[in-house]
Coordinates of C-alpha atoms (C1' of nucleotides) in Angstrom, one line a residue:
Chain A
M1 CA -26.4 15.2 -15.5
L2 CA -24.5 11.9 -14.3
T3 CA -24.9 10.5 -10.8
I4 CA -22.0 8.9 -8.8
G5 CA -22.5 5.5 -10.3
T6 CA -23.5 6.2 -13.8
L7 CA -19.5 8.5 -13.6
A8 CA -18.3 5.2 -11.6
K9 CA -19.0 2.7 -14.6
K10 CA -17.9 5.3 -17.5
T11 CA -14.5 5.2 -16.1
G12 CA -14.3 2.1 -14.4
T13 CA -13.9 3.3 -11.0
K14 CA -15.3 2.2 -7.7
V15 CA -18.5 4.7 -6.4
Q16 CA -16.1 4.6 -3.8
T17 CA -13.0 5.5 -5.2
I18 CA -14.9 8.7 -6.7
R19 CA -15.0 10.0 -2.8
Y20 CA -12.4 9.2 -1.9
Y21 CA -11.0 11.5 -4.6
E22 CA -12.9 14.7 -3.9
Q23 CA -11.7 14.4 -0.4
I24 CA -7.5 14.5 -1.0
G25 CA -8.6 17.5 -3.7
L26 CA -7.5 15.6 -7.0
M27 CA -10.9 15.5 -7.6
P28 CA -13.7 19.2 -7.7
E29 CA -16.5 19.2 -5.4
P30 CA -19.6 18.9 -7.5
G31 CA -23.2 20.1 -7.4
R32 CA -25.9 18.3 -5.6
T33 CA -29.1 17.9 -6.1
E34 CA -31.9 19.3 -3.2
G35 CA -31.8 15.6 -2.0
G36 CA -27.7 16.1 -1.5
Q37 CA -27.0 13.5 -3.9
R38 CA -23.5 14.8 -5.9
R39 CA -24.3 15.8 -9.5
Y40 CA -21.8 15.7 -13.1
G41 CA -20.8 17.8 -16.4
D42 CA -18.3 16.8 -18.7
A43 CA -15.4 18.7 -16.7
E44 CA -15.8 15.7 -14.5
L45 CA -15.5 13.2 -16.2
D46 CA -12.3 14.3 -18.6
R47 CA -10.7 15.2 -15.5
L48 CA -11.6 11.8 -13.8
S49 CA -10.9 9.7 -17.5
F50 CA -7.6 11.9 -17.3
V51 CA -6.8 10.6 -13.5
R52 CA -7.7 6.8 -14.5
H53 CA -5.8 6.8 -17.2
A54 CA -2.4 8.6 -15.5
R55 CA -3.4 6.0 -12.4
Q56 CA -3.5 2.7 -15.7
L57 CA 0.2 4.1 -16.5
G58 CA 1.6 4.2 -12.7
F59 CA 1.6 7.4 -12.1
S60 CA 1.2 7.8 -8.0
L61 CA -1.8 10.9 -6.8
D62 CA 1.4 13.3 -6.8
A63 CA 2.8 13.0 -9.7
I64 CA -1.6 13.2 -11.4
R65 CA -2.2 16.0 -9.4
E66 CA 0.6 18.3 -10.7
L67 CA -0.5 17.0 -14.5
L68 CA -3.3 18.0 -13.8
D69 CA -2.0 22.1 -13.0
L70 CA -0.7 21.8 -16.0
S71 CA -3.5 20.7 -17.7
D72 CA -5.1 23.8 -16.1
H73 CA -2.9 26.3 -17.4
P74 CA -2.3 25.7 -21.5
D75 CA 0.3 28.5 -21.1
K76 CA 2.8 26.6 -18.8
S77 CA 6.1 24.7 -20.3
C78 CA 5.7 21.6 -21.4
A79 CA 8.7 20.4 -19.5
E80 CA 7.5 20.4 -16.4
A81 CA 5.2 17.1 -18.0
D82 CA 7.5 16.7 -19.7
A83 CA 9.8 16.1 -16.6
I84 CA 7.3 13.9 -15.1
A85 CA 6.7 11.1 -17.5
R86 CA 10.6 10.8 -17.6
R87 CA 10.7 10.1 -13.9
Q88 CA 7.5 8.3 -14.3
L89 CA 9.4 6.1 -17.1
K90 CA 12.9 5.5 -15.1
Q91 CA 10.8 4.1 -11.8
V92 CA 9.0 1.7 -14.7
E93 CA 12.5 0.6 -15.5
Q94 CA 13.6 -0.1 -12.5
R95 CA 11.1 -1.8 -11.7
L96 CA 11.6 -4.2 -14.8
A97 CA 14.9 -3.5 -13.7
R98 CA 14.6 -5.9 -10.4
L99 CA 11.4 -8.0 -10.9
E100 CA 13.6 -9.0 -13.8
A101 CA 16.2 -10.1 -11.1
L102 CA 13.6 -11.3 -8.7
R103 CA 12.5 -13.6 -12.2
T104 CA 15.9 -14.8 -12.5
E105 CA 15.8 -16.2 -8.9
L106 CA 12.9 -17.8 -8.7
K107 CA 13.3 -19.3 -11.8
R108 CA 15.7 -21.2 -10.8
M109 CA 14.8 -22.3 -7.7
V110 CA 11.7 -23.7 -8.8
R111 CA 13.8 -25.6 -11.9
E112 CA 15.8 -27.0 -9.2
C113 CA 13.3 -28.4 -7.1
S114 CA 13.3 -32.4 -7.5
G115 CA 10.2 -32.6 -5.3
G116 CA 11.2 -34.3 -1.9
Q117 CA 11.0 -33.7 1.3
T118 CA 12.0 -30.0 2.6
S119 CA 14.5 -31.1 4.3
D120 CA 16.5 -31.2 0.7
C121 CA 13.8 -28.2 -0.1
R122 CA 16.0 -25.6 -3.1
V123 CA 13.4 -23.9 -2.1
L124 CA 13.7 -23.5 1.1
E125 CA 17.7 -23.4 1.0
V126 CA 17.6 -20.8 -1.5
L127 CA 15.6 -18.3 1.3
R128 CA 18.1 -19.7 4.3
D129 CA 21.1 -18.7 2.8
H130 CA 21.5 -15.8 0.7
S131 CA 24.5 -16.7 -0.7
E132 CA 23.6 -18.8 -3.5
C133 CA 22.2 -16.1 -5.6
L134 CA 23.4 -15.8 -8.4
T135 CA 21.7 -11.9 -8.8
E136 CA 22.1 -8.7 -7.0
H137 CA 18.6 -7.9 -5.8
Q138 CA 18.6 -5.3 -3.2
D139 CA 15.4 -4.0 -2.7
I140 CA 12.0 -5.5 -2.4
G141 CA 10.2 -5.9 -5.8
A142 CA 7.2 -3.9 -5.0
Chain B
M1 CA 23.3 -12.7 22.4
L2 CA 22.8 -10.4 19.8
T3 CA 20.7 -6.7 20.7
I4 CA 17.5 -5.8 18.3
G5 CA 20.5 -3.1 16.6
T6 CA 22.9 -5.8 16.0
L7 CA 20.4 -8.0 14.3
A8 CA 18.6 -5.1 12.1
K9 CA 23.1 -4.1 11.1
K10 CA 23.3 -7.9 10.4
T11 CA 20.2 -8.4 8.1
G12 CA 19.5 -4.7 6.9
T13 CA 16.5 -4.8 8.6
K14 CA 15.1 -1.7 10.8
V15 CA 14.5 -2.5 14.4
Q16 CA 11.1 -1.3 13.8
T17 CA 10.6 -3.8 11.6
I18 CA 11.6 -6.1 13.7
R19 CA 9.4 -6.0 16.6
Y20 CA 6.8 -5.7 14.4
Y21 CA 7.3 -8.9 12.2
E22 CA 7.4 -9.6 16.3
Q23 CA 3.7 -8.2 16.7
I24 CA 2.0 -9.9 13.7
G25 CA 4.2 -13.4 14.8
L26 CA 6.7 -13.3 12.2
M27 CA 9.3 -13.8 14.7
P28 CA 8.6 -15.1 17.9
E29 CA 8.8 -13.9 21.4
P30 CA 13.0 -13.1 22.1
G31 CA 14.1 -13.3 25.6
R32 CA 15.0 -10.1 27.3
T33 CA 17.6 -8.4 30.3
E34 CA 16.4 -7.5 33.8
G35 CA 15.8 -4.4 32.5
G36 CA 13.1 -5.5 29.4
Q37 CA 15.7 -5.7 26.8
R38 CA 15.7 -8.2 23.7
R39 CA 18.5 -10.4 23.1
Y40 CA 18.6 -12.7 21.0
G41 CA 20.6 -16.2 19.6
D42 CA 21.9 -17.5 16.7
A43 CA 17.9 -18.9 15.7
E44 CA 16.3 -15.5 15.4
L45 CA 19.1 -14.5 13.1
D46 CA 18.6 -17.0 11.2
R47 CA 15.0 -16.8 11.2
L48 CA 15.4 -13.6 10.3
S49 CA 18.0 -13.5 6.3
F50 CA 14.5 -16.1 5.8
V51 CA 12.3 -14.1 6.4
R52 CA 15.0 -10.6 4.4
H53 CA 15.6 -12.8 1.9
A54 CA 12.3 -14.1 0.9
R55 CA 10.7 -10.3 1.5
Q56 CA 13.7 -9.2 -1.2
L57 CA 12.4 -12.2 -3.5
G58 CA 9.0 -9.9 -3.7
F59 CA 7.3 -13.2 -1.1
S60 CA 3.8 -11.3 1.3
L61 CA 4.4 -11.8 4.9
D62 CA 2.1 -14.7 4.6
A63 CA 3.2 -16.7 1.6
I64 CA 7.0 -16.1 4.5
R65 CA 4.6 -17.9 7.1
E66 CA 3.5 -20.5 5.2
L67 CA 7.0 -21.4 4.0
L68 CA 8.6 -20.8 7.7
D69 CA 6.2 -23.5 8.6
L70 CA 7.2 -25.9 5.4
S71 CA 10.7 -25.1 6.7
D72 CA 10.0 -26.0 10.5
H73 CA 9.2 -29.3 9.2
P74 CA 11.2 -30.9 7.2
D75 CA 9.4 -34.6 7.1
K76 CA 7.1 -32.4 5.8
S77 CA 6.4 -32.6 1.8
C78 CA 8.6 -30.4 -0.5
A79 CA 5.7 -29.7 -3.1
E80 CA 3.8 -27.2 -1.4
A81 CA 7.0 -24.9 -1.2
D82 CA 7.7 -25.3 -4.4
A83 CA 4.0 -24.3 -5.6
I84 CA 4.6 -21.2 -3.3
A85 CA 7.7 -20.3 -5.2
R86 CA 6.0 -21.9 -8.4
R87 CA 3.0 -18.5 -7.3
Q88 CA 5.3 -16.5 -6.9
L89 CA 7.5 -16.4 -10.2
K90 CA 4.1 -16.8 -12.1
Q91 CA 2.6 -12.9 -10.5
V92 CA 6.6 -11.6 -10.8
E93 CA 5.8 -12.5 -14.7
Q94 CA 2.9 -11.2 -15.0
R95 CA 3.8 -7.8 -12.9
L96 CA 6.9 -7.6 -15.8
A97 CA 4.2 -7.8 -18.7
R98 CA 2.6 -5.2 -17.3
L99 CA 4.9 -3.3 -16.9
E100 CA 6.8 -3.5 -19.6
A101 CA 3.6 -2.5 -21.8
L102 CA 3.7 0.5 -19.3
R103 CA 7.9 1.7 -20.1
T104 CA 6.0 1.3 -23.6
E105 CA 3.4 4.2 -23.4
L106 CA 6.3 6.3 -21.6
K107 CA 8.7 5.8 -24.0
R108 CA 5.8 6.9 -26.9
M109 CA 5.1 9.4 -24.8
V110 CA 8.3 10.9 -23.9
R111 CA 9.8 10.6 -27.3
E112 CA 6.9 13.0 -29.3
C113 CA 6.9 15.2 -26.6
S114 CA 8.4 18.5 -28.4
G115 CA 8.3 21.0 -25.6
G116 CA 6.1 23.5 -26.0
Q117 CA 3.6 24.8 -24.1
T118 CA 1.6 22.8 -22.0
S119 CA -1.8 23.5 -24.6
D120 CA 0.0 21.2 -27.4
C121 CA 2.2 18.9 -24.2
R122 CA 1.6 15.1 -26.2
V123 CA 2.4 14.0 -22.3
L124 CA -1.3 15.3 -21.3
E125 CA -2.2 15.0 -24.6
V126 CA -2.0 10.8 -24.5
L127 CA -3.4 11.3 -21.0
R128 CA -6.9 12.7 -22.2
D129 CA -6.6 10.2 -24.8
H130 CA -7.1 6.6 -23.8
S131 CA -7.8 5.8 -27.5
E132 CA -4.6 7.5 -28.1
C133 CA -2.5 4.7 -26.6
L134 CA -1.3 1.3 -28.3
T135 CA -0.7 -0.8 -26.0
E136 CA -3.3 -2.3 -23.2
H137 CA -2.9 -1.2 -19.6
Q138 CA -5.9 -1.7 -17.8
D139 CA -4.1 -3.3 -14.7
I140 CA -2.7 -0.5 -13.0
G141 CA 0.8 -0.8 -13.4
A142 CA 2.1 -2.0 -9.4
Chain C
dT1 C1' 29.2 8.6 38.6
dT2 C1' 27.6 10.8 34.7
dA3 C1' 27.4 10.5 29.7
dC4 C1' 24.4 8.8 26.0
dA5 C1' 23.8 5.5 22.2
dT6 C1' 20.0 2.3 22.4
dC7 C1' 16.6 0.9 23.8
dC8 C1' 11.1 0.0 25.6
dT9 C1' 6.1 0.9 24.4
dC10 C1' 2.4 3.1 22.5
dT11 C1' 0.6 5.9 18.7
dA12 C1' -0.7 7.4 14.5
dG13 C1' 1.6 8.1 10.1
dC14 C1' 1.9 6.4 4.4
dT15 C1' -0.6 4.9 -0.5
dA16 C1' -4.8 4.2 -2.7
dC17 C1' -8.5 2.7 -1.9
dT18 C1' -12.2 -0.8 -0.5
dG19 C1' -15.7 -2.7 2.8
dT20 C1' -19.6 -2.3 6.4
dA21 C1' -23.2 -0.2 8.8
dG22 C1' -27.1 2.6 9.0
dG23 C1' -29.8 5.8 7.2
dT24 C1' -31.8 8.4 2.6
dT25 C1' -33.1 10.0 -1.5
dC26 C1' -35.0 8.9 -6.6
dA27 C1' -37.1 7.1 -10.1
dA28 C1' -40.1 4.0 -11.9
dG29 C1' -44.5 1.1 -12.0
dC30 C1' -49.1 0.2 -10.1
Chain D
dG1 C1' -50.5 9.4 -4.8
dC2 C1' -47.6 5.5 -3.0
dT3 C1' -44.6 1.8 -2.6
dT4 C1' -40.2 -0.4 -3.8
dG5 C1' -36.0 -1.5 -4.0
dA6 C1' -32.1 -0.1 -6.9
dA7 C1' -28.9 4.1 -6.2
dC8 C1' -26.8 7.5 -2.8
dC9 C1' -25.5 9.8 1.8
dT10 C1' -22.0 10.3 5.6
dA11 C1' -18.9 8.5 9.0
dC12 C1' -15.4 5.2 10.3
dA13 C1' -12.8 0.9 10.1
dG14 C1' -9.6 -2.0 6.7
dT15 C1' -5.8 -3.6 4.0
dA16 C1' 0.1 -4.5 2.9
dG17 C1' 4.0 -3.7 4.6
dC18 C1' 5.9 -1.5 7.5
dT19 C1' 8.0 4.4 9.5
dA20 C1' 8.5 7.7 12.4
dG21 C1' 7.9 10.1 16.8
dA22 C1' 6.6 11.2 21.5
dG23 C1' 8.4 10.4 26.4
dG24 C1' 10.4 8.0 28.9
dA25 C1' 14.0 3.5 31.4
dT26 C1' 18.3 0.9 30.6
dG27 C1' 23.3 0.0 29.4
dT28 C1' 28.2 0.8 28.9
dA29 C1' 32.1 2.9 28.4
dA30 C1' 35.7 6.7 30.0

DNA sequence: TTACATCCTCTAGCTACTGTAGGTTCAAGC
DNA sequence: GCTTGAACCTACAGTAGCTAGAGGATGTAA
């Protein structure tokens, strides 16, 4: 049986994050010692590893909830899991495209800055006048 | 003079966002009508455009605060603005690298999914076992 | 004058955690 | 058996950057 601290170390998670996942129902309520401390088994270790790995791949907690549910029902069709992954891939690709446009624009700003006074700073000038931008960057690049 | 709604439309901002910027001191307190409604001039329009443009380029509100301050002092050196932009460029490039790793991994997951039952779904399998990943993706790809 | 779009303040909610305060439990060493 | 100190507990507040809603006041055109 693992303490919450050991589980945290094994999965690269903070203790508070594990308690948070329990609170929002992503992790089950574990057994407790007589004194009220949480104790975890292998099933919980696997589940938390799954969650953390999916987070590292950028899945939202809601998406992870769905994936966990699918994982709990081996008889269900794989199509749903596939759809969730494809959706995530699409999001990643959209963000990549946005970030690439940002990089282009930022690079240009930095390159053109000649290092004088702010009165004729290219960086500030470009920020002041959107029409100087060559690329589109409508959405905020989160 | 512009109402808050008109200013919002001209800059592609939500009305609430403008009030929020005022609240956190990013936008100045504007003049008011007798009835207490906000009225804006061209200076505010320029300032908000600057803010929104910087946001589109991914700058944080704190960074924007610094940039605005520099923009208000034309005699200061350009070096600071340049440093802020370079820092932002670096962040964008780091995020790009992370997202590219994620894309690789997600593509592989999706490609290998053969569409059967979840019991032998590649997507879920990869999530269960990190060691199946070819690329590194330590940080959460935000 | 009346209708109604737009404005006002205030508060709460979103994601996904992270940090802190103030107190309790566990396990090792003596 | 007793002490010590690390790790645990709950509860609540805070982070970024907005966004939404309630409930009421204002502005403007017909």
